[in-house]
PDB file of C-alpha atoms in Angstrom:
ATOM      1  CA  UNK A1166     117.870 107.064  93.105  1.00  0.00           C
ATOM      2  CA  UNK A1167     119.173 103.502  93.499  1.00  0.00           C
ATOM      3  CA  UNK A1168     116.305 102.303  95.632  1.00  0.00           C
ATOM      4  CA  UNK A1169     113.617  99.838  94.632  1.00  0.00           C
ATOM      5  CA  UNK A1170     111.006 102.483  93.928  1.00  0.00           C
ATOM      6  CA  UNK A1171     109.407 104.444  91.073  1.00  0.00           C
ATOM      7  CA  UNK A1172     112.402 106.788  91.299  1.00  0.00           C
ATOM      8  CA  UNK A1173     114.689 104.363  89.471  1.00  0.00           C
ATOM      9  CA  UNK A1174     114.011 106.089  86.153  1.00  0.00           C
ATOM     10  CA  UNK A1175     115.223 109.449  87.458  1.00  0.00           C
ATOM     11  CA  UNK A1176     118.953 109.581  88.151  1.00  0.00           C
ATOM     12  CA  UNK A1177     119.128 112.673  90.361  1.00  0.00           C
ATOM     13  CA  UNK A1178     122.591 114.119  91.130  1.00  0.00           C
ATOM     14  CA  UNK A1179     124.074 117.326  92.460  1.00  0.00           C
ATOM     15  CA  UNK A1180     123.813 120.116  89.897  1.00  0.00           C
ATOM     16  CA  UNK A1181     127.354 120.816  88.691  1.00  0.00           C
ATOM     17  CA  UNK A1182     126.711 120.914  84.958  1.00  0.00           C
ATOM     18  CA  UNK A1183     123.543 122.826  84.149  1.00  0.00           C
ATOM     19  CA  UNK A1184     121.048 125.451  85.254  1.00  0.00           C
ATOM     20  CA  UNK A1185     117.311 125.800  85.033  1.00  0.00           C
ATOM     21  CA  UNK A1186     116.191 128.394  82.516  1.00  0.00           C
ATOM     22  CA  UNK A1187     115.477 131.725  84.151  1.00  0.00           C
ATOM     23  CA  UNK A1188     115.265 134.031  81.119  1.00  0.00           C
ATOM     24  CA  UNK A1189     115.213 134.010  77.321  1.00  0.00           C
ATOM     25  CA  UNK A1190     117.491 133.794  75.496  1.00  0.00           C
ATOM     26  CA  UNK A1191     119.522 131.569  77.812  1.00  0.00           C
ATOM     27  CA  UNK A1192     122.928 130.518  76.532  1.00  0.00           C
ATOM     28  CA  UNK A1193     125.966 128.555  77.678  1.00  0.00           C
ATOM     29  CA  UNK A1194     127.504 131.594  79.375  1.00  0.00           C
ATOM     30  CA  UNK A1195     124.387 131.969  81.526  1.00  0.00           C
ATOM     31  CA  UNK A1196     124.568 128.304  82.500  1.00  0.00           C
ATOM     32  CA  UNK A1197     128.260 128.517  83.388  1.00  0.00           C
ATOM     33  CA  UNK A1198     127.645 131.591  85.545  1.00  0.00           C
ATOM     34  CA  UNK A1199     124.776 129.883  87.370  1.00  0.00           C
ATOM     35  CA  UNK A1200     126.857 126.777  88.056  1.00  0.00           C
ATOM     36  CA  UNK A1201     129.902 128.652  89.317  1.00  0.00           C
ATOM     37  CA  UNK A1202     128.199 131.459  91.216  1.00  0.00           C
ATOM     38  CA  UNK A1203     124.708 130.357  92.246  1.00  0.00           C
ATOM     39  CA  UNK A1204     124.142 126.576  92.295  1.00  0.00           C
ATOM     40  CA  UNK A1205     124.280 125.074  95.767  1.00  0.00           C
ATOM     41  CA  UNK A1206     123.400 122.094  97.911  1.00  0.00           C
ATOM     42  CA  UNK A1207     119.697 122.078  97.025  1.00  0.00           C
ATOM     43  CA  UNK A1208     120.101 122.357  93.236  1.00  0.00           C
ATOM     44  CA  UNK A1209     120.068 119.104  91.247  1.00  0.00           C
ATOM     45  CA  UNK A1210     119.986 117.905  87.675  1.00  0.00           C
ATOM     46  CA  UNK A1211     117.752 115.098  86.432  1.00  0.00           C
ATOM     47  CA  UNK A1212     119.288 112.399  84.259  1.00  0.00           C
ATOM     48  CA  UNK A1213     117.525 109.736  82.205  1.00  0.00           C
ATOM     49  CA  UNK A1214     119.436 107.187  80.170  1.00  0.00           C
ATOM     50  CA  UNK A1215     122.684 108.943  81.039  1.00  0.00           C
ATOM     51  CA  UNK A1216     121.483 112.254  79.577  1.00  0.00           C
ATOM     52  CA  UNK A1217     120.701 115.489  81.388  1.00  0.00           C
ATOM     53  CA  UNK A1218     116.994 116.140  80.828  1.00  0.00           C
ATOM     54  CA  UNK A1219     116.001 118.628  83.520  1.00  0.00           C
ATOM     55  CA  UNK A1220     116.595 120.261  86.865  1.00  0.00           C
ATOM     56  CA  UNK A1221     114.934 120.476  90.266  1.00  0.00           C
ATOM     57  CA  UNK A1222     115.690 122.726  93.236  1.00  0.00           C
ATOM     58  CA  UNK A1223     114.488 123.510  96.743  1.00  0.00           C
ATOM     59  CA  UNK A1224     116.833 126.473  97.207  1.00  0.00           C
ATOM     60  CA  UNK A1225     115.231 129.266  99.206  1.00  0.00           C
ATOM     61  CA  UNK A1226     112.561 126.874 100.558  1.00  0.00           C
ATOM     62  CA  UNK A1227     110.809 126.936  97.178  1.00  0.00           C
ATOM     63  CA  UNK A1228     110.441 123.962  94.866  1.00  0.00           C
ATOM     64  CA  UNK A1229     111.323 124.670  91.246  1.00  0.00           C
ATOM     65  CA  UNK A1230     111.796 122.302  88.310  1.00  0.00           C
ATOM     66  CA  UNK A1231     111.825 121.935  84.550  1.00  0.00           C
ATOM     67  CA  UNK A1232     111.974 118.957  82.208  1.00  0.00           C
ATOM     68  CA  UNK A1233     112.823 118.736  78.513  1.00  0.00           C
ATOM     69  CA  UNK A1234     109.624 118.428  76.437  1.00  0.00           C
ATOM     70  CA  UNK A1235     110.421 114.978  74.921  1.00  0.00           C
ATOM     71  CA  UNK A1236     110.798 113.485  78.433  1.00  0.00           C
ATOM     72  CA  UNK A1237     107.445 114.650  79.797  1.00  0.00           C
ATOM     73  CA  UNK A1238     104.618 112.298  80.628  1.00  0.00           C
ATOM     74  CA  UNK A1239     106.869 109.540  82.025  1.00  0.00           C
ATOM     75  CA  UNK A1240     106.765 110.493  85.706  1.00  0.00           C
ATOM     76  CA  UNK A1241     110.344 111.793  85.732  1.00  0.00           C
ATOM     77  CA  UNK A1242     109.495 115.256  87.055  1.00  0.00           C
ATOM     78  CA  UNK A1243     107.243 113.859  89.785  1.00  0.00           C
ATOM     79  CA  UNK A1244     109.855 111.317  90.850  1.00  0.00           C
ATOM     80  CA  UNK A1245     112.671 113.823  90.903  1.00  0.00           C
ATOM     81  CA  UNK A1246     110.616 116.419  92.766  1.00  0.00           C
ATOM     82  CA  UNK A1247     109.507 113.799  95.304  1.00  0.00           C
ATOM     83  CA  UNK A1248     113.115 112.860  95.981  1.00  0.00           C
ATOM     84  CA  UNK A1249     114.207 116.490  96.315  1.00  0.00           C
ATOM     85  CA  UNK A1250     111.358 117.169  98.766  1.00  0.00           C
ATOM     86  CA  UNK A1251     112.250 114.096 100.854  1.00  0.00           C
ATOM     87  CA  UNK A1252     115.820 115.324 101.173  1.00  0.00           C
ATOM     88  CA  UNK A1253     114.642 118.822 102.104  1.00  0.00           C
ATOM     89  CA  UNK A1254     112.418 117.612 104.936  1.00  0.00           C
ATOM     90  CA  UNK A1255     115.030 115.071 106.063  1.00  0.00           C
ATOM     91  CA  UNK A1256     117.373 118.017 106.665  1.00  0.00           C
ATOM     92  CA  UNK A1257     114.936 119.312 109.274  1.00  0.00           C
ATOM     93  CA  UNK A1258     113.037 121.987 107.356  1.00  0.00           C
ATOM     94  CA  UNK A1259     109.340 122.291 108.159  1.00  0.00           C
ATOM     95  CA  UNK A1260     107.814 123.920 105.105  1.00  0.00           C
ATOM     96  CA  UNK A1261     108.220 124.336 101.360  1.00  0.00           C
ATOM     97  CA  UNK A1262     106.506 126.591  98.840  1.00  0.00           C
ATOM     98  CA  UNK A1263     105.956 126.348  95.092  1.00  0.00           C
ATOM     99  CA  UNK A1264     104.385 128.418  92.357  1.00  0.00           C
ATOM    100  CA  UNK A1265     102.963 127.602  88.952  1.00  0.00           C
ATOM    101  CA  UNK A1266     101.476 129.694  86.186  1.00  0.00           C
ATOM    102  CA  UNK A1267      97.690 129.486  86.328  1.00  0.00           C
ATOM    103  CA  UNK A1268      96.577 127.346  83.413  1.00  0.00           C
ATOM    104  CA  UNK A1269      99.579 125.014  83.664  1.00  0.00           C
ATOM    105  CA  UNK A1270      97.492 121.971  84.565  1.00  0.00           C
ATOM    106  CA  UNK A1271     100.446 119.571  84.417  1.00  0.00           C
ATOM    107  CA  UNK A1272     102.405 121.481  87.018  1.00  0.00           C
ATOM    108  CA  UNK A1273      99.318 121.884  89.204  1.00  0.00           C
ATOM    109  CA  UNK A1274      98.714 118.125  89.111  1.00  0.00           C
ATOM    110  CA  UNK A1275     102.357 117.369  89.954  1.00  0.00           C
ATOM    111  CA  UNK A1276     102.303 119.618  93.023  1.00  0.00           C
ATOM    112  CA  UNK A1277      98.995 118.233  94.250  1.00  0.00           C
ATOM    113  CA  UNK A1278     100.371 114.685  93.895  1.00  0.00           C
ATOM    114  CA  UNK A1279     103.175 115.701  96.249  1.00  0.00           C
ATOM    115  CA  UNK A1280     100.645 117.016  98.780  1.00  0.00           C
ATOM    116  CA  UNK A1281     100.919 120.769  98.194  1.00  0.00           C
ATOM    117  CA  UNK A1282      97.909 122.865  99.242  1.00  0.00           C
ATOM    118  CA  UNK A1283      96.581 126.050  97.666  1.00  0.00           C
ATOM    119  CA  UNK A1284      97.739 129.244  99.415  1.00  0.00           C
ATOM    120  CA  UNK A1285      96.470 132.036  97.178  1.00  0.00           C
ATOM    121  CA  UNK A1286      97.772 133.634  93.994  1.00  0.00           C
ATOM    122  CA  UNK A1287      99.876 136.543  92.826  1.00  0.00           C
ATOM    123  CA  UNK A1288     100.951 138.519  89.788  1.00  0.00           C
ATOM    124  CA  UNK A1289     104.632 137.937  89.075  1.00  0.00           C
ATOM    125  CA  UNK A1290     106.939 139.074  86.249  1.00  0.00           C
ATOM    126  CA  UNK A1291     108.072 136.412  83.767  1.00  0.00           C
ATOM    127  CA  UNK A1292     111.472 137.028  82.181  1.00  0.00           C
ATOM    128  CA  UNK A1293     110.684 134.517  79.441  1.00  0.00           C
ATOM    129  CA  UNK A1294     107.327 136.133  78.587  1.00  0.00           C
ATOM    130  CA  UNK A1295     108.326 139.724  79.286  1.00  0.00           C
ATOM    131  CA  UNK A1296     105.158 140.506  81.242  1.00  0.00           C
ATOM    132  CA  UNK A1297     103.289 139.870  84.467  1.00  0.00           C
ATOM    133  CA  UNK A1298     101.630 136.462  84.767  1.00  0.00           C
ATOM    134  CA  UNK A1299      99.175 135.068  87.307  1.00  0.00           C
ATOM    135  CA  UNK A1300     100.698 132.358  89.472  1.00  0.00           C
ATOM    136  CA  UNK A1301      99.157 130.072  92.055  1.00  0.00           C
ATOM    137  CA  UNK A1302     100.994 129.831  95.390  1.00  0.00           C
ATOM    138  CA  UNK A1303     101.305 126.397  97.018  1.00  0.00           C
ATOM    139  CA  UNK A1304     102.601 125.272 100.422  1.00  0.00           C
ATOM    140  CA  UNK A1305     103.709 121.869 101.708  1.00  0.00           C
ATOM    141  CA  UNK A1306     104.350 120.502 105.210  1.00  0.00           C
ATOM    142  CA  UNK A1307     106.031 117.195 106.120  1.00  0.00           C
ATOM    143  CA  UNK A1308     102.695 115.806 107.360  1.00  0.00           C
ATOM    144  CA  UNK A1309     100.878 116.599 104.094  1.00  0.00           C
ATOM    145  CA  UNK A1310     103.790 115.213 102.095  1.00  0.00           C
ATOM    146  CA  UNK A1311     103.811 111.992 104.124  1.00  0.00           C
ATOM    147  CA  UNK A1312     100.066 111.488 103.673  1.00  0.00           C
ATOM    148  CA  UNK A1313     100.303 111.920  99.906  1.00  0.00           C
ATOM    149  CA  UNK A1314     103.527 109.914  99.495  1.00  0.00           C
ATOM    150  CA  UNK A1315     103.661 106.751 101.630  1.00  0.00           C
ATOM    151  CA  UNK A1316     107.181 105.355 101.975  1.00  0.00           C
ATOM    152  CA  UNK A1317     107.136 101.986 100.203  1.00  0.00           C
ATOM    153  CA  UNK A1318     109.921  99.569  99.203  1.00  0.00           C
ATOM    154  CA  UNK A1319     109.362  96.345  97.288  1.00  0.00           C
ATOM    155  CA  UNK A1320     111.745  93.394  97.299  1.00  0.00           C
ATOM    156  CA  UNK A1321     111.367  90.041  95.574  1.00  0.00           C
ATOM    157  CA  UNK A1322     109.316  88.584  98.422  1.00  0.00           C
ATOM    158  CA  UNK A1323     108.229  91.496 100.619  1.00  0.00           C
ATOM    159  CA  UNK A1324     106.681  94.933 100.772  1.00  0.00           C
ATOM    160  CA  UNK A1325     107.885  97.499 103.305  1.00  0.00           C
ATOM    161  CA  UNK A1326     105.335 100.247 103.922  1.00  0.00           C
ATOM    162  CA  UNK A1327     104.074 102.456 106.781  1.00  0.00           C
ATOM    163  CA  UNK A1328     102.899 100.857 110.009  1.00  0.00           C
ATOM    164  CA  UNK A1329      99.135 101.210 110.517  1.00  0.00           C
ATOM    165  CA  UNK A1330      97.046 101.166 113.728  1.00  0.00           C
ATOM    166  CA  UNK A1331      95.662  97.818 112.580  1.00  0.00           C
ATOM    167  CA  UNK A1332      99.169  96.338 112.826  1.00  0.00           C
ATOM    168  CA  UNK A1333      99.243  96.707 116.614  1.00  0.00           C
ATOM    169  CA  UNK A1334      98.220  93.170 117.519  1.00  0.00           C
ATOM    170  CA  UNK A1335     100.592  91.544 115.038  1.00  0.00           C
ATOM    171  CA  UNK A1336     103.474  93.760 116.152  1.00  0.00           C
ATOM    172  CA  UNK A1337     102.847  93.044 119.843  1.00  0.00           C
ATOM    173  CA  UNK A1338     102.595  89.308 119.204  1.00  0.00           C
ATOM    174  CA  UNK A1339     106.071  89.277 117.638  1.00  0.00           C
ATOM    175  CA  UNK A1340     108.074  91.610 119.898  1.00  0.00           C
ATOM    176  CA  UNK A1341     106.661  90.215 123.156  1.00  0.00           C
ATOM    177  CA  UNK A1342     108.177  86.814 122.412  1.00  0.00           C
ATOM    178  CA  UNK A1343     111.141  86.475 124.827  1.00  0.00           C
ATOM    179  CA  UNK A1344     113.495  85.243 122.070  1.00  0.00           C
ATOM    180  CA  UNK A1345     112.676  88.349 119.999  1.00  0.00           C
ATOM    181  CA  UNK A1346     112.500  90.969 122.770  1.00  0.00           C
ATOM    182  CA  UNK A1347     115.944  90.108 124.172  1.00  0.00           C
ATOM    183  CA  UNK A1348     117.570  90.877 120.804  1.00  0.00           C
ATOM    184  CA  UNK A1349     115.856  94.290 120.582  1.00  0.00           C
ATOM    185  CA  UNK A1350     115.972  97.377 122.782  1.00  0.00           C
ATOM    186  CA  UNK A1351     112.480  98.767 123.423  1.00  0.00           C
ATOM    187  CA  UNK A1352     110.381  95.640 123.941  1.00  0.00           C
ATOM    188  CA  UNK A1353     109.633  93.089 126.663  1.00  0.00           C
ATOM    189  CA  UNK A1354     107.266  90.194 127.278  1.00  0.00           C
ATOM    190  CA  UNK A1355     104.589  92.588 128.566  1.00  0.00           C
ATOM    191  CA  UNK A1356     104.474  94.613 125.354  1.00  0.00           C
ATOM    192  CA  UNK A1357     100.791  94.332 124.410  1.00  0.00           C
ATOM    193  CA  UNK A1358      98.545  95.859 121.724  1.00  0.00           C
ATOM    194  CA  UNK A1359      97.945  99.116 123.641  1.00  0.00           C
ATOM    195  CA  UNK A1360     101.670  99.817 123.880  1.00  0.00           C
ATOM    196  CA  UNK A1361     102.021  98.736 120.251  1.00  0.00           C
ATOM    197  CA  UNK A1362      99.442 101.335 119.174  1.00  0.00           C
ATOM    198  CA  UNK A1363     101.403 104.052 121.012  1.00  0.00           C
ATOM    199  CA  UNK A1364     104.609 102.804 119.384  1.00  0.00           C
ATOM    200  CA  UNK A1365     103.043 102.929 115.909  1.00  0.00           C
ATOM    201  CA  UNK A1366     101.763 106.463 116.542  1.00  0.00           C
ATOM    202  CA  UNK A1367     105.171 107.679 117.720  1.00  0.00           C
ATOM    203  CA  UNK A1368     107.076 106.031 114.853  1.00  0.00           C
ATOM    204  CA  UNK A1369     104.635 106.643 111.992  1.00  0.00           C
ATOM    205  CA  UNK A1370     105.877 107.861 108.615  1.00  0.00           C
ATOM    206  CA  UNK A1371     105.947 111.680 108.739  1.00  0.00           C
ATOM    207  CA  UNK A1372     107.891 112.457 105.583  1.00  0.00           C
ATOM    208  CA  UNK A1373     111.412 112.074 106.984  1.00  0.00           C
ATOM    209  CA  UNK A1374     113.332 110.074 109.628  1.00  0.00           C
ATOM    210  CA  UNK A1375     112.704 108.864 112.259  1.00  0.00           C
ATOM    211  CA  UNK A1376     110.093 106.278 111.239  1.00  0.00           C
ATOM    212  CA  UNK A1377     109.369 102.544 111.162  1.00  0.00           C
ATOM    213  CA  UNK A1378     107.828 100.453 108.395  1.00  0.00           C
ATOM    214  CA  UNK A1379     105.925  97.192 108.450  1.00  0.00           C
ATOM    215  CA  UNK A1380     107.413  94.236 106.589  1.00  0.00           C
ATOM    216  CA  UNK A1381     104.684  92.306 104.799  1.00  0.00           C
ATOM    217  CA  UNK A1382     104.473  89.192 102.688  1.00  0.00           C
ATOM    218  CA  UNK A1383     101.285  87.803 101.231  1.00  0.00           C
ATOM    219  CA  UNK A1384      99.387  90.624 102.933  1.00  0.00           C
ATOM    220  CA  UNK A1385     100.601  89.537 106.384  1.00  0.00           C
ATOM    221  CA  UNK A1386     102.836  91.604 108.656  1.00  0.00           C
ATOM    222  CA  UNK A1387     105.930  89.560 109.540  1.00  0.00           C
ATOM    223  CA  UNK A1388     108.174  92.223 111.071  1.00  0.00           C
ATOM    224  CA  UNK A1389     109.315  95.824 111.018  1.00  0.00           C
ATOM    225  CA  UNK A1390     112.275  97.919 109.914  1.00  0.00           C
ATOM    226  CA  UNK A1391     113.036 101.581 110.477  1.00  0.00           C
ATOM    227  CA  UNK A1392     115.516 104.373 110.998  1.00  0.00           C
ATOM    228  CA  UNK A1393     116.158 106.680 113.928  1.00  0.00           C
ATOM    229  CA  UNK A1394     116.767 110.401 113.988  1.00  0.00           C
ATOM    230  CA  UNK A1395     119.875 112.068 112.586  1.00  0.00           C
ATOM    231  CA  UNK A1396     122.784 112.361 113.034  1.00  0.00           C
ATOM    232  CA  UNK A1397     123.109 108.726 114.149  1.00  0.00           C
ATOM    233  CA  UNK A1398     120.663 107.393 111.489  1.00  0.00           C
ATOM    234  CA  UNK A1399     120.462 104.086 113.369  1.00  0.00           C
ATOM    235  CA  UNK A1400     118.493 101.290 111.724  1.00  0.00           C
ATOM    236  CA  UNK A1401     116.298  98.779 113.566  1.00  0.00           C
ATOM    237  CA  UNK A1402     114.615  95.616 112.319  1.00  0.00           C
ATOM    238  CA  UNK A1403     113.025  92.359 113.428  1.00  0.00           C
ATOM    239  CA  UNK A1404     111.207  89.422 111.879  1.00  0.00           C
ATOM    240  CA  UNK A1405     108.797  86.878 113.326  1.00  0.00           C
ATOM    241  CA  UNK A1406     110.653  83.671 114.301  1.00  0.00           C
ATOM    242  CA  UNK A1407     108.472  81.524 112.026  1.00  0.00           C
ATOM    243  CA  UNK A1408     109.891  83.239 108.905  1.00  0.00           C
ATOM    244  CA  UNK A1409     113.508  82.873 110.009  1.00  0.00           C
ATOM    245  CA  UNK A1410     116.012  80.855 108.020  1.00  0.00           C
ATOM    246  CA  UNK A1411     114.668  81.937 104.618  1.00  0.00           C
ATOM    247  CA  UNK A1412     117.134  84.730 103.914  1.00  0.00           C
ATOM    248  CA  UNK A1413     114.470  87.422 104.221  1.00  0.00           C
ATOM    249  CA  UNK A1414     116.551  89.694 106.468  1.00  0.00           C
ATOM    250  CA  UNK A1415     119.409  89.611 103.937  1.00  0.00           C
ATOM    251  CA  UNK A1416     116.886  90.646 101.278  1.00  0.00           C
ATOM    252  CA  UNK A1417     115.206  93.390 103.308  1.00  0.00           C
ATOM    253  CA  UNK A1418     118.045  95.158 105.115  1.00  0.00           C
ATOM    254  CA  UNK A1419     120.193  96.054 102.046  1.00  0.00           C
ATOM    255  CA  UNK A1420     117.114  97.262 100.148  1.00  0.00           C
ATOM    256  CA  UNK A1421     116.057  99.458 103.064  1.00  0.00           C
ATOM    257  CA  UNK A1422     119.563 100.858 103.515  1.00  0.00           C
ATOM    258  CA  UNK A1423     119.848 101.674  99.803  1.00  0.00           C
ATOM    259  CA  UNK A1424     116.448 103.381  99.857  1.00  0.00           C
ATOM    260  CA  UNK A1425     116.957 105.628 102.878  1.00  0.00           C
ATOM    261  CA  UNK A1426     120.527 106.526 101.894  1.00  0.00           C
ATOM    262  CA  UNK A1427     119.483 107.623  98.398  1.00  0.00           C
ATOM    263  CA  UNK A1428     116.189 109.267  99.265  1.00  0.00           C
ATOM    264  CA  UNK A1429     117.415 111.254 102.271  1.00  0.00           C
ATOM    265  CA  UNK A1430     120.959 111.944 101.037  1.00  0.00           C
ATOM    266  CA  UNK A1431     122.516 110.278 104.091  1.00  0.00           C
ATOM    267  CA  UNK A1432     126.268 110.037 104.539  1.00  0.00           C
ATOM    268  CA  UNK A1433     126.077 107.041 106.835  1.00  0.00           C
ATOM    269  CA  UNK A1434     123.881 104.612 108.756  1.00  0.00           C
ATOM    270  CA  UNK A1435     124.567 102.962 112.117  1.00  0.00           C
ATOM    271  CA  UNK A1436     123.348  99.849 113.921  1.00  0.00           C
ATOM    272  CA  UNK A1437     123.870  98.020 117.212  1.00  0.00           C
ATOM    273  CA  UNK A1438     123.615  94.275 117.761  1.00  0.00           C
ATOM    274  CA  UNK A1439     124.038  91.947 120.722  1.00  0.00           C
ATOM    275  CA  UNK A1440     127.036  89.662 120.640  1.00  0.00           C
ATOM    276  CA  UNK A1441     124.815  86.586 121.026  1.00  0.00           C
ATOM    277  CA  UNK A1442     122.868  87.440 117.837  1.00  0.00           C
ATOM    278  CA  UNK A1443     125.225  86.061 115.144  1.00  0.00           C
ATOM    279  CA  UNK A1444     122.455  85.889 112.521  1.00  0.00           C
ATOM    280  CA  UNK A1445     121.892  89.652 112.713  1.00  0.00           C
ATOM    281  CA  UNK A1446     125.639  90.282 112.698  1.00  0.00           C
ATOM    282  CA  UNK A1447     125.901  88.380 109.409  1.00  0.00           C
ATOM    283  CA  UNK A1448     122.980  90.337 107.937  1.00  0.00           C
ATOM    284  CA  UNK A1449     124.585  93.684 108.801  1.00  0.00           C
ATOM    285  CA  UNK A1450     127.995  92.737 107.457  1.00  0.00           C
ATOM    286  CA  UNK A1451     126.516  91.438 104.194  1.00  0.00           C
ATOM    287  CA  UNK A1452     124.655  94.748 103.875  1.00  0.00           C
ATOM    288  CA  UNK A1453     127.926  96.693 103.987  1.00  0.00           C
ATOM    289  CA  UNK A1454     128.155  97.588 107.676  1.00  0.00           C
ATOM    290  CA  UNK A1455     131.557  97.488 109.319  1.00  0.00           C
ATOM    291  CA  UNK A1456     132.229  96.915 113.004  1.00  0.00           C
ATOM    292  CA  UNK A1457     133.335 100.078 114.822  1.00  0.00           C
ATOM    293  CA  UNK A1458     133.700  98.830 118.377  1.00  0.00           C
ATOM    294  CA  UNK A1459     132.312  96.872 121.323  1.00  0.00           C
ATOM    295  CA  UNK A1460     129.498  98.266 123.445  1.00  0.00           C
ATOM    296  CA  UNK A1461     127.403  97.279 126.444  1.00  0.00           C
ATOM    297  CA  UNK A1462     123.817  97.307 125.208  1.00  0.00           C
ATOM    298  CA  UNK A1463     120.548  97.611 127.111  1.00  0.00           C
ATOM    299  CA  UNK A1464     117.343  95.739 126.273  1.00  0.00           C
ATOM    300  CA  UNK A1465     114.020  95.775 128.115  1.00  0.00           C
ATOM    301  CA  UNK A1466     113.895  92.090 127.296  1.00  0.00           C
ATOM    302  CA  UNK A1467     117.005  91.371 129.402  1.00  0.00           C
ATOM    303  CA  UNK A1468     117.570  91.663 133.131  1.00  0.00           C
ATOM    304  CA  UNK A1469     121.034  93.224 132.701  1.00  0.00           C
ATOM    305  CA  UNK A1470     123.151  94.992 130.074  1.00  0.00           C
ATOM    306  CA  UNK A1471     124.893  92.616 127.682  1.00  0.00           C
ATOM    307  CA  UNK A1472     127.908  92.922 125.365  1.00  0.00           C
ATOM    308  CA  UNK A1473     127.370  93.871 121.762  1.00  0.00           C
ATOM    309  CA  UNK A1474     128.805  95.668 118.778  1.00  0.00           C
ATOM    310  CA  UNK A1475     128.390  99.019 117.071  1.00  0.00           C
ATOM    311  CA  UNK A1476     128.308  99.071 113.262  1.00  0.00           C
ATOM    312  CA  UNK A1477     128.484 101.780 110.605  1.00  0.00           C
ATOM    313  CA  UNK A1478     127.713 101.840 106.889  1.00  0.00           C
ATOM    314  CA  UNK A1479     129.132 104.797 104.917  1.00  0.00           C
ATOM    315  CA  UNK A1480     127.581 105.991 101.686  1.00  0.00           C
ATOM    316  CA  UNK A1481     129.697 105.469  98.591  1.00  0.00           C
ATOM    317  CA  UNK A1482     128.731 108.963  97.420  1.00  0.00           C
ATOM    318  CA  UNK A1483     130.681 110.747 100.187  1.00  0.00           C
TER     319      UNK A1483
END
C-alpha cells in the first residue's frame, strides 16, 4: 500500500504473474495455468523491494497466503493479509474463513492478530505431504477484525484513529460552533455531547467504510475525518478553528485519501463543499480532487440551502 501505515513494506498488487503453491512439485507450467485460468479479483501477489515474495488470496471467502522463507519474520505476511481482508470486507462481504495446519504456530498467531476466532478442526488432504493433516478452522467477522485492527494513519503532526465515546464532548464543542456547523452538513449549534455520543456510535470503525476517525495532536482531539458508504465514497472532515491556518488540513486530507484508496481498493472518492468555503476548496484541489459541477447543498447549520461544488478524485490505478 501507499498509505502511511505498517503496510508500506508490502507492495500488494493484483496477481497476474504468480500462483500460490498448491502441490509438489510445482513448476512454471502450473503457475502459468493458474494465472490464465484461475486467478481472479481476490488473488494478489506480495512484493518487497521490487521482488515477488509471496501471495495472498480471499477467493472463495477463505484467506490463504504464503511467503518465501527468507522474508518471514518481518511482518510482511500480516500486513498483506490485513490489507486483503480490508478490501474483502469493504466489498460488502460479512465473513471470512481460514485454515492452518495444527502445530503451525506462526500461522495461528497471524490469524489471531487479524481477529480470527477458533471454529473447530478437520482432517484435510495435503497435496504437498501426500496424506491427511489436522487443520484448525478459523472464522472472522468485520466487527472482530475492526476490534483487532484499529484504523490508524500518522502524519508529521497528527494521528488519525477511531473515534471513542470519550471524544463526545470535544467533538460537540467543535461542530456546534456556528462558523464550523455552517460549513458541514449534519451539525448545528444545538449539537451537544449526547448527540455526539450517538454520532460516534453510528460512525465507529467497523472494519470497512463508512466510518469516521478522530484527528489528534499532542493527545488532544482537534477534528475528525471520515468516509461514507460506497459507491459514492464521499469524504468528510473538519478541524477546530483554533488550529486553522497551520496547513494541517492539507497534511491530513491527502494522507487519508491515499490510505482509504489503497486499503479498500477504491476507484474514486467524492466530496462536496460550500462555495463560501474557499479554504476547503483549496485543500480538496491540492489533494487531487477535480470539480465536477455546481450543487445546492444543505446544512443543518444554515437556514436555507446554499450553492456549492461537487468534487471527485479518481484513483491512478484504474
